[in-house]
XYZ file of C-alpha atoms in Angstrom:
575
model
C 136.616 -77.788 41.388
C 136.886 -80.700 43.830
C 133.938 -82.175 45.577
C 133.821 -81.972 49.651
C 134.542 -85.150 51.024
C 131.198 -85.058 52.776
C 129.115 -84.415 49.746
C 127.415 -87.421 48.439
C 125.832 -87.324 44.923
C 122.912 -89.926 43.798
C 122.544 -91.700 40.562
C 119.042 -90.906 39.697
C 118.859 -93.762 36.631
C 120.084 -96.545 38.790
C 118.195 -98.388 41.660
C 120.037 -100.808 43.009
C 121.996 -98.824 45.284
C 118.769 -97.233 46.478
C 116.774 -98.031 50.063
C 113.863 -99.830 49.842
C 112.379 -97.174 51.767
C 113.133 -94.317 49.140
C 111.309 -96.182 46.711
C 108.105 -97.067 48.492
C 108.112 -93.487 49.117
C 108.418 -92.463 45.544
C 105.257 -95.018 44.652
C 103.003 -93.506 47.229
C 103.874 -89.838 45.370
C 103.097 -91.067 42.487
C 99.557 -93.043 43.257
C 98.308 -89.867 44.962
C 99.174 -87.318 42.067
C 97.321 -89.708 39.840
C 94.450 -90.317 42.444
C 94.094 -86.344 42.161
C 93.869 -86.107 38.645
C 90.895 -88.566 38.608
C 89.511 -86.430 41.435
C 89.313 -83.020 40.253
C 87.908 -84.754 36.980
C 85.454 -86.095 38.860
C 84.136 -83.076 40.522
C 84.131 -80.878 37.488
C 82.172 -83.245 36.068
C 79.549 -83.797 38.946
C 79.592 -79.675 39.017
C 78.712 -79.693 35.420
C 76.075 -81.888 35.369
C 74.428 -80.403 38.547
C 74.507 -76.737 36.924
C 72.915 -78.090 34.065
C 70.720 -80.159 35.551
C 69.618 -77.074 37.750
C 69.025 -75.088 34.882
C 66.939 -77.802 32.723
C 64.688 -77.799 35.890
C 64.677 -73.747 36.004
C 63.654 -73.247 31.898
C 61.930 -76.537 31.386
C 60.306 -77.724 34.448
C 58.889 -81.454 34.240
C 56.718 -80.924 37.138
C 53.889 -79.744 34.624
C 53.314 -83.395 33.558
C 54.329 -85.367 36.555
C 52.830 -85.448 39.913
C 56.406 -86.689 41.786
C 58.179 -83.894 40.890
C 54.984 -81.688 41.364
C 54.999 -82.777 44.868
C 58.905 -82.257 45.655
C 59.610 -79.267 43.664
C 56.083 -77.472 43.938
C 56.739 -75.276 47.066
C 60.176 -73.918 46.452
C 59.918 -73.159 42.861
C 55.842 -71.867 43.110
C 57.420 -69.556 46.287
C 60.005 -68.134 43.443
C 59.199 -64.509 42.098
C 61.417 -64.871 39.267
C 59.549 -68.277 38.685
C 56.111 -66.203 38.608
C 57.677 -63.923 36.481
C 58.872 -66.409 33.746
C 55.382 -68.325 33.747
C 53.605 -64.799 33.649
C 55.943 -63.433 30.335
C 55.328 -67.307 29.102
C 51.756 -66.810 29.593
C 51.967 -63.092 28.325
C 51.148 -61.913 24.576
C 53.470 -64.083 22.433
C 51.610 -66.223 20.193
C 54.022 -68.759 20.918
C 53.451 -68.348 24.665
C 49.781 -69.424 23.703
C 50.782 -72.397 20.842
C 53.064 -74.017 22.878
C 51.646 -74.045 26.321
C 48.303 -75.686 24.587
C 49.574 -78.174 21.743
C 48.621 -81.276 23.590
C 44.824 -79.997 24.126
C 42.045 -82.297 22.519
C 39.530 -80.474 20.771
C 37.005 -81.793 23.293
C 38.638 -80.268 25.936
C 38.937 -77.363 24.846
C 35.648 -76.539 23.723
C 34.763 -77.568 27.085
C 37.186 -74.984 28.896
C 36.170 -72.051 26.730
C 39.431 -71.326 24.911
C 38.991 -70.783 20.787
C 41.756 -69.114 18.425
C 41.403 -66.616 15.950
C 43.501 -64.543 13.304
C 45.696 -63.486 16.631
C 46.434 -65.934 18.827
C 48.358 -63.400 20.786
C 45.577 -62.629 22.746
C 43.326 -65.930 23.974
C 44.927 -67.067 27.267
C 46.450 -70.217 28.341
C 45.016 -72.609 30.721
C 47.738 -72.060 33.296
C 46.178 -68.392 32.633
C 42.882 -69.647 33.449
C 44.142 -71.373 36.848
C 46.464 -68.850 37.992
C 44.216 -65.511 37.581
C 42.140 -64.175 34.893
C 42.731 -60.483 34.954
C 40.066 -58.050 33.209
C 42.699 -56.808 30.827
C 43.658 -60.411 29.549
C 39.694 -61.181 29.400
C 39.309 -58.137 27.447
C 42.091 -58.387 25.697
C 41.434 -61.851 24.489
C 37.668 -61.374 23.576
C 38.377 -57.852 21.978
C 40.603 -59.728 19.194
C 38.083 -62.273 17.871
C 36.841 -60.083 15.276
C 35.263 -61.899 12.295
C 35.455 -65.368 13.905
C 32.245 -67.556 15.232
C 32.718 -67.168 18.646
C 30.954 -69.308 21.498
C 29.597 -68.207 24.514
C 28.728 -68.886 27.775
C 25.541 -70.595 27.690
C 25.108 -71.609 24.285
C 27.033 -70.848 20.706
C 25.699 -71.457 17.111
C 27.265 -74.599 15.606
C 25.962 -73.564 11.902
C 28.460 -70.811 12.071
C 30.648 -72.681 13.268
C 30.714 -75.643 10.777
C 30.069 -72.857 8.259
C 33.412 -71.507 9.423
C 35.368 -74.206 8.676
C 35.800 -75.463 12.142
C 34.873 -78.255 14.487
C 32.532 -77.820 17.089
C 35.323 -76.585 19.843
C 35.572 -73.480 17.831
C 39.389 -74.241 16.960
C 41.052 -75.580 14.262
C 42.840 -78.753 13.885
C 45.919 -79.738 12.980
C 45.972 -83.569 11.181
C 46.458 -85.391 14.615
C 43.846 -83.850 16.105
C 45.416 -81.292 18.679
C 45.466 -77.728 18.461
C 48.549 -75.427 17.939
C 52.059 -75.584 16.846
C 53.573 -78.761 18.797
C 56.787 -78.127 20.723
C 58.196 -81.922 21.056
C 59.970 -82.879 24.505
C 61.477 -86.218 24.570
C 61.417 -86.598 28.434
C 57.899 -85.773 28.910
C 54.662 -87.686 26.853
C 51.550 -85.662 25.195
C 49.563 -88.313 27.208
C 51.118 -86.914 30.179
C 50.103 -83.623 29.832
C 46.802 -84.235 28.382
C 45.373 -86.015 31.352
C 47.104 -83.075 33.043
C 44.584 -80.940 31.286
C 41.678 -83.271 31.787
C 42.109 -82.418 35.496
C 42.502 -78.963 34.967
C 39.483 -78.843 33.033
C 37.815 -80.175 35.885
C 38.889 -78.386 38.413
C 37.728 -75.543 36.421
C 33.845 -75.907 35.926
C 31.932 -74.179 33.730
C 29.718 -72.859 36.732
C 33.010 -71.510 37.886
C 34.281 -69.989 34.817
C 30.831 -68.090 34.389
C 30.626 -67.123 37.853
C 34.372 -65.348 37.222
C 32.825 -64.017 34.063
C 30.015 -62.141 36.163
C 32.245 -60.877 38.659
C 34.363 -59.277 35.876
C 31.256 -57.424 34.100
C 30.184 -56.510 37.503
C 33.590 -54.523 38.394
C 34.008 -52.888 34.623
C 31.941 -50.354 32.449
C 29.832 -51.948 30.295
C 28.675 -49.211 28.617
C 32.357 -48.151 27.294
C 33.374 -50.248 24.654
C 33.388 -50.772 20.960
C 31.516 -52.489 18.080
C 33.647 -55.727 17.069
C 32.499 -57.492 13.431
C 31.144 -61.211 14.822
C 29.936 -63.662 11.589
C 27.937 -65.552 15.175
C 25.183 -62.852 15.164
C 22.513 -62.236 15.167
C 20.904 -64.046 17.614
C 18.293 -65.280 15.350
C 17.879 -65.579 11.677
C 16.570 -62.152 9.479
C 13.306 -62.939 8.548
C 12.748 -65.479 10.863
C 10.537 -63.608 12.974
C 6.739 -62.883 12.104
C 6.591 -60.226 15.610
C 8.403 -57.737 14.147
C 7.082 -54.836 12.574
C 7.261 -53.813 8.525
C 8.818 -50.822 9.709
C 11.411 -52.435 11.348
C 11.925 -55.627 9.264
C 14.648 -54.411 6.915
C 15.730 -57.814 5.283
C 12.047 -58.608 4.499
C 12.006 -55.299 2.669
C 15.602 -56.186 1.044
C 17.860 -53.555 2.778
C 20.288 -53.834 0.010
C 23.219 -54.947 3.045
C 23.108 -56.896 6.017
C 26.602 -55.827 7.944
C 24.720 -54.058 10.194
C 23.750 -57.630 12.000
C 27.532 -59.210 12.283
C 28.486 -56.557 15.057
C 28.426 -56.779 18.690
C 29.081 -55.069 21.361
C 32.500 -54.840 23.641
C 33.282 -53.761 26.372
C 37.264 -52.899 27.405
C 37.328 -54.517 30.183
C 35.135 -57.290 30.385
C 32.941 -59.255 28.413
C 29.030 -59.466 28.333
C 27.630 -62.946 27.525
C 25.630 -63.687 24.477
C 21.744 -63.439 25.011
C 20.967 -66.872 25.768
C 17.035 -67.370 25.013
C 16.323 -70.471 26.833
C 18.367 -69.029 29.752
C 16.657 -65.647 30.101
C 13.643 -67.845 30.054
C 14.509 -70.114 32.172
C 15.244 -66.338 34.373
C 11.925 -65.108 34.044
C 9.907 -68.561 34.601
C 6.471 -67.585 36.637
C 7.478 -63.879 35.726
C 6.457 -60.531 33.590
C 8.896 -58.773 31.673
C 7.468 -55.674 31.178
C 8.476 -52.539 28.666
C 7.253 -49.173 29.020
C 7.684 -46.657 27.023
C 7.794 -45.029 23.187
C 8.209 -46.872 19.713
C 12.110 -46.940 20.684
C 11.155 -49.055 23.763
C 8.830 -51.266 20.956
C 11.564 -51.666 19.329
C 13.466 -53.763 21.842
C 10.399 -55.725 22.953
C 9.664 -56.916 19.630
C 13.957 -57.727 19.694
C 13.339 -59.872 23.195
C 10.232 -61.726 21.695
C 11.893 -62.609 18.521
C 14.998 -63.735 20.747
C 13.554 -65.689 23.008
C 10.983 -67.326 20.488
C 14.333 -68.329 18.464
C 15.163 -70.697 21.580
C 11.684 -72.661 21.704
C 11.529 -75.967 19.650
C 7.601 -75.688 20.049
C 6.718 -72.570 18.706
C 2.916 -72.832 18.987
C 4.104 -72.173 22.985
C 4.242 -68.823 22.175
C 1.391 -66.306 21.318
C 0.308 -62.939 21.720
C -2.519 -62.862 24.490
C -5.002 -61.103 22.146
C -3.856 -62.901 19.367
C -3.548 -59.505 17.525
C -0.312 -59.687 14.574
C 0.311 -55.866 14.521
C 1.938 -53.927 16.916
C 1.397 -50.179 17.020
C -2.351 -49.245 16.646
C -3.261 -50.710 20.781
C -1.648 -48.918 23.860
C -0.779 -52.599 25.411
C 0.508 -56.272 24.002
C 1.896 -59.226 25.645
C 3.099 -62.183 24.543
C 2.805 -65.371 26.676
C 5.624 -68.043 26.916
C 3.701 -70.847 28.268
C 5.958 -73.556 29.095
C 8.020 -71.107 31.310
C 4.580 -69.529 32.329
C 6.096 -66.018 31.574
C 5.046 -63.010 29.785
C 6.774 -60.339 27.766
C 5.168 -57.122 27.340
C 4.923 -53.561 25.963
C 3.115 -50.251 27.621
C 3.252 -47.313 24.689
C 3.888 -44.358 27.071
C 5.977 -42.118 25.132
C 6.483 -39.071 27.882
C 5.377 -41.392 30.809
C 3.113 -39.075 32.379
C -0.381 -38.538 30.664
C -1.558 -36.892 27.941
C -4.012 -34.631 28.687
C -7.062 -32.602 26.848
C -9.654 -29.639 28.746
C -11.508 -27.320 27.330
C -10.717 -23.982 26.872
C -12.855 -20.951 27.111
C -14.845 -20.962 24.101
C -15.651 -24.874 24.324
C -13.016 -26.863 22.216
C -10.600 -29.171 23.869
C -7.012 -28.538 24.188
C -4.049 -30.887 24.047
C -1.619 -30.599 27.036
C 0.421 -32.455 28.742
C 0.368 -33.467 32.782
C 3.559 -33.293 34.198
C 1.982 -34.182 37.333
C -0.160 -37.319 36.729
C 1.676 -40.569 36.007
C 0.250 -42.809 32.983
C -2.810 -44.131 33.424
C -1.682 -47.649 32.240
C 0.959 -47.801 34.981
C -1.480 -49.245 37.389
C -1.306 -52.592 35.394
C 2.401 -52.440 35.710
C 2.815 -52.239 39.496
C 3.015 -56.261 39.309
C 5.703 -56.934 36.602
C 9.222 -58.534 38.076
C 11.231 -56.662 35.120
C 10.159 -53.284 34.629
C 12.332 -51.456 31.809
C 11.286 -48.182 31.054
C 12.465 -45.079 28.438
C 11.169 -41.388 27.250
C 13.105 -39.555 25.064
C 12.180 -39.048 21.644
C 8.998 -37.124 21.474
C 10.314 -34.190 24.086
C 12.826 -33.495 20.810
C 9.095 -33.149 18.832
C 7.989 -28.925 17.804
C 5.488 -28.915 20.230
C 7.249 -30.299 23.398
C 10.204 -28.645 22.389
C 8.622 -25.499 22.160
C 6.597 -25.520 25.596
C 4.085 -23.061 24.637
C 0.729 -23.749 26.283
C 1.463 -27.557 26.075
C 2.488 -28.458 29.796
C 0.185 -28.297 32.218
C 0.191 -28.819 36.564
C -2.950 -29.040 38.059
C -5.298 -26.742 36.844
C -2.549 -24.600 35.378
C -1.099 -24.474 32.037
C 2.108 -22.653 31.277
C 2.022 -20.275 28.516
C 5.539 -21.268 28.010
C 7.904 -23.888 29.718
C 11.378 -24.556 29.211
C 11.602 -28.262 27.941
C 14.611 -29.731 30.304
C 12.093 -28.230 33.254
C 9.052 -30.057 32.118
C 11.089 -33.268 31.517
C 12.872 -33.021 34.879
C 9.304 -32.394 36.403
C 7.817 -35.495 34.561
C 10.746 -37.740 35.463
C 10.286 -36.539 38.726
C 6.422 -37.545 38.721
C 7.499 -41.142 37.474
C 10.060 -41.313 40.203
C 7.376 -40.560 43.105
C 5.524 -43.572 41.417
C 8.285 -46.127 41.539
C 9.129 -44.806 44.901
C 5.606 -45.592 45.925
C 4.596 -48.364 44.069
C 6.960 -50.860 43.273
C 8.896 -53.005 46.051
C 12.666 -53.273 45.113
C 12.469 -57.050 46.916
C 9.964 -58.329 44.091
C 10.697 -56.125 41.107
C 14.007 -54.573 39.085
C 13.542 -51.678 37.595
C 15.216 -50.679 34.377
C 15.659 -46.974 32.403
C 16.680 -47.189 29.293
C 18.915 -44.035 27.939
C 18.343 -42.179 24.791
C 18.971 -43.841 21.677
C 20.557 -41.035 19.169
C 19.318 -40.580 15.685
C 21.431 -40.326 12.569
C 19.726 -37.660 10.155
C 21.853 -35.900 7.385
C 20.930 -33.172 5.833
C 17.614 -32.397 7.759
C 15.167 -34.021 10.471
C 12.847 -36.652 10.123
C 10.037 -34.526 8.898
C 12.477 -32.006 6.448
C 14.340 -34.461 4.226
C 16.515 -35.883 6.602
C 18.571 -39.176 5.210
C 20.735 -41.846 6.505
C 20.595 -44.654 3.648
C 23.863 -46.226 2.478
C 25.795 -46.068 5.744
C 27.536 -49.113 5.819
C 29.527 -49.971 9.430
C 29.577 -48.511 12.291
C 31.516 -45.051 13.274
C 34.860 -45.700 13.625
C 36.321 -42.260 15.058
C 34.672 -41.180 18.110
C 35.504 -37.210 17.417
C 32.146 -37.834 15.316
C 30.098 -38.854 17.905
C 27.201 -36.320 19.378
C 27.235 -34.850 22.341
C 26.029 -36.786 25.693
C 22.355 -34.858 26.002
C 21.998 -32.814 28.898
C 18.460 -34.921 29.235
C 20.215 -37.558 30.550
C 22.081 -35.953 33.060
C 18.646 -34.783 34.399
C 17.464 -38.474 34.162
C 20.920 -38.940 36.329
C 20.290 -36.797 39.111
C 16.516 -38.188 39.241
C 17.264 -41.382 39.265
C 19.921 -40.205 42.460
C 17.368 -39.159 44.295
C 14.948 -42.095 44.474
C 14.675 -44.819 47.218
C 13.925 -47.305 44.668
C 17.329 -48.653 42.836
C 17.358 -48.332 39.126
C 19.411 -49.469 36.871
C 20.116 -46.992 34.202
C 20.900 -48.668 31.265
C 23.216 -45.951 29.568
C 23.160 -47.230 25.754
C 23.539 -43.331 24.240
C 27.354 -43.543 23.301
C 26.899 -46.779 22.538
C 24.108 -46.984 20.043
C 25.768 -43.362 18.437
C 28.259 -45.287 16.825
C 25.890 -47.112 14.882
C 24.477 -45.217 11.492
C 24.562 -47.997 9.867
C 21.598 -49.905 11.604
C 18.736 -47.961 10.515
C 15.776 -48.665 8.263
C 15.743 -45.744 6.339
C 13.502 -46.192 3.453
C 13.363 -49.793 3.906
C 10.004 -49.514 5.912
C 8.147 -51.534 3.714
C 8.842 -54.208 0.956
C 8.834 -53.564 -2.883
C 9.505 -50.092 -3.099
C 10.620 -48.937 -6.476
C 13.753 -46.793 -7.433
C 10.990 -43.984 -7.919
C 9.431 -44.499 -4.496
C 13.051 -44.398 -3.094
C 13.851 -41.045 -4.368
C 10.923 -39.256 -3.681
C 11.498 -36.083 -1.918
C 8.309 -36.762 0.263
C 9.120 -40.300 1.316
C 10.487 -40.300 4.865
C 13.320 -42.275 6.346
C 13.412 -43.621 9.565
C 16.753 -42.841 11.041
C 15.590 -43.085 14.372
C 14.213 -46.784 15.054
C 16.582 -49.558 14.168
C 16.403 -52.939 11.666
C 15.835 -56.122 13.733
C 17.537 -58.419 14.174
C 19.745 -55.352 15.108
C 21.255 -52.517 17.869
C 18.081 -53.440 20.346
C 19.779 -57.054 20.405
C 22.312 -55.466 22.081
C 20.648 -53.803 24.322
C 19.070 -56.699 25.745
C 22.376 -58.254 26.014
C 22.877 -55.878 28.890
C 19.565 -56.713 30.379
C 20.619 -60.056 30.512
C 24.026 -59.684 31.741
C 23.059 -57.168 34.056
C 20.267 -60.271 35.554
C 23.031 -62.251 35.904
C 25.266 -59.945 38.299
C 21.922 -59.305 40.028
C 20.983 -63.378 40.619
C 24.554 -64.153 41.676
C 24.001 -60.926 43.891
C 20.746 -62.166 46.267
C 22.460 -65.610 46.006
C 25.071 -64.741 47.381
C 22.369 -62.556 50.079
C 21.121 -65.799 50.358
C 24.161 -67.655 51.762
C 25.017 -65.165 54.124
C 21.926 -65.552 56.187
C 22.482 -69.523 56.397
């Protein structure tokens, strides 16, 4: 085929019969496709290394350890729910949540923020925990796992269980460079960083505030509805220590073959209530009287406070009985005097609270009854006390009150036979009227004391009842007794008066505990023989000290605390 005249053809591999301006044209196509090249490059590689830099900043945030990017990045990130999220799951029950967040602590530190580790570390919260909120589930959560560790407290902890623990004084154990946990290494941020971090942190977060949190915690839970935890930092004072304690009630002096019974206490599920701190209580009744009223139960926890608070005192010769009498259950009265604090601690024996009574009856001989109208004559001397803890309980469960024939008596009338829950609603009623006109709520707390339950097998305490070789407490509540119907009448009482009182509800509580009583082991050297005996008694009613009464003033204590921060807080309002 022949070409058109008009048609002209290039030769592409020769030049020289090109334009100059054909070829400056062809350079500047081919600078700018290789310009492009170097620019796309260029911008997948700047949007690379932003997206990653974004998400090193979203999964590993420096700002924890330095103040610049605290200050730029603080507001947006903080203002993030998904950032609250991930710090909350970080800060949440994985024990590496807990090892990592805290690997740069110094033991120092951490003793002084609180924090201690045991078998779970699952459970103890972080500092950012600490800073951020302290919920009652994580509190409870955390304290409810110490188990068999020495724990510290808020006021004080003992550092011979702590040394004999194997730990430091922070309550934590170290690792060979001194900090605590499992170290997760960052090479762009220093452990001196983070642990002056801390240091502020620690700062920021007094112990005044910590145990103010700690107090507004018990005061929004249940105290009372918990469980018995094992705790090698009790008891609060050393068995035998004590010469105020009864024989009766002294088990390790009369070699109670096991001593378990002292290495539980008590907790709560959603709080925690501080350990009874002896040179703080006194320091909370200084120019006060503590004052008990009641039966051998309530005894029982006065001799517990005395030995408690006479295990803080360096100078022990401080600290006497007024009378100087060494026996406590022949004399209706006893106080012991703390004088450096000028403070007393006393016990009332009223055992029904109203007063036991004798006329005569027809023929001349006198009759026992009791007056469920007339409040105990003693009471008069207790009108002044600043504590005022009172119980009945135990002898309305006794054949003749429980009977109610010809034993209660109103006026000059004695019923041939009364129903015992009416005559002890009629005598809690009497002590009510009392309180209500006696004792001013602005000067005085008052205190009731629930019933403590007994733990006799196969009879009562007079018919061969037993309770020797419990060991621990119960651990499935289906075994626990009934709540007595007596308390519910001390309930709706204690409704009805003017006067607050704080009912101090340790019946569920102390049920769980079989384990704590004396039972034979009343009095030292008894022999196999004397043990077996079918006419020795066992006491499965009162409880060893040190022991359950520990406990319950524990919740006295804690229950002083909520009430101080209380009228301080009164106090501030009317500034």
């Amino acid at each position: 085929m022949v070409d058109s005249p008009m048609t002209v053809t290039p030769q592409p591999s020769s030049t020289k019969h090109q334009s100059p301006t054909k070829l400056e044209s062809k350079a500047s196509l081919s600078s700018l496709f290789f310009a492009s090249r170097k620019s796309t490059a260029f911008a997948y590689g700047f949007t690379f290394a932003f997206v990653a830099f974004t998400i090193f900043l979203v999964f590993d945030p420096p700002w924890d350890s330095s103040p610049w990017f605290n200050k730029v990045f603080h507001a947006s990130f903080y203002s993030s729910s998904w950032y609250s999220y991930r710090k909350e799951n970080q800060l949440g029950d994985s024990p590496s949540a807990f090892s990592n967040e805290n690997e740069n602590l110094p033991a120092n530190l951490v003793k002084k923020m609180g924090y201690r580790t045991g078998n779970n570390h699952s459970s103890s919260p972080s500092v950012y925990a600490s800073i951020l909120s302290l919920s009652q589930e994580s509190i409870h959560t955390s304290l409810s796992n110490r188990n068999e560790s020495s724990t510290e407290n808020w006021h004080s902890s003992s550092q011979s269980s702590l040394e004999d623990s194997g730990k430091d004084g922070s309550g934590l154990k170290q690792s060979k460079d001194g900090v605590m946990g499992m170290v997760r290494k960052s090479s762009y941020v220093s452990s001196t960083s983070k642990e002056g971090d801390y240091r502020k942190t620690s700062e920021a977060l007094s112990e005044k505030g910590r145990k103010q949190r700690e107090i507004e915690l018990m005061n929004n839970c249940n105290i009372f509805d918990g469980r018995w935890v094992r705790d090698n930092a009790y008891p609060l004072y050393a068995p035998g220590s004590c010469p105020h304690i009864d024989e009766s009630f002294n088990c390790f002096l009369n070699n109670k073959p096991d001593n378990v019974y002292e290495k539980y206490r008590w907790q709560p599920k959603g709080c925690n209530i501080p350990r009874l701190n002896g040179q703080d209580m006194l320091g909370l009744l200084r120019d006060k009287r503590l004052v008990f009223v009641g039966d051998s139960l309530n005894r029982n926890m006065w001799e517990s406070m005395v030995c408690v608070l006479r295990n803080s005192l360096e100078d022990l010769s401080r600290v006497f009985e007024a009378s100087g009498r060494r026996e406590y259950r022949t004399e209706g009265s006893y106080s012991f005097i703390f004088k450096d604090y000028n403070c007393s601690v006393e016990f009332f024996r009223s055992p029904f609270l109203v007063q036991e009574w004798e006329m005569q009856n027809m023929v001349g001989s006198k009759k026992e009854t009791l007056r469920l109208d007339v409040i105990e004559r003693s009471f008069d001397k207790c009108k002044s006390a600043d504590i005022l803890i009172f119980n009945t309980g135990h002898w309305w469960t006794h054949e003749k009150t429980a009977k109610g024939k010809g034993y209660y008596q109103e006026g000059g009338h004695v019923y041939g036979e009364l129903n015992v829950k009416v005559a002890y609603r009629k005598a809690l009623t009497t002590w009510a009227r009392w309180v209500d006109d006696n004792i001013d709520p602005k000067k005085t707390h008052v205190f009731f004391r629930g019933y403590s339950p007994s733990h006799f097998r196969a009879g009562r305490w007079n018919s061969g009842g037993q309770c020797d070789g419990e060991i621990g407490p119960i651990l499935n509540e289906a075994y626990l007794g009934k709540y007595p119907g007596t308390m519910r009448t001390l309930e709706s009482v204690i409704k009805e008066m003017k006067t607050p009182v704080f009912y101090l509800n340790i019946t569920r509580m102390t049920d769980f505990r079989k384990d704590a009583h004396p039972s034979f082991y009343r009095k030292q050297n008894l022999t196999e023989e004397e043990k077996k005996s079918p006419f020795r008694l066992q006491d499965c009613s009162h409880w060893c000290l040190p022991g359950v009464p520990d406990t319950w003033n524990e919740l006295v204590y804690a229950q002083l605390l909520i009430m101080q921060r209380h009228q301080r807080q009164e106090q501030q309002k009317r500034l």
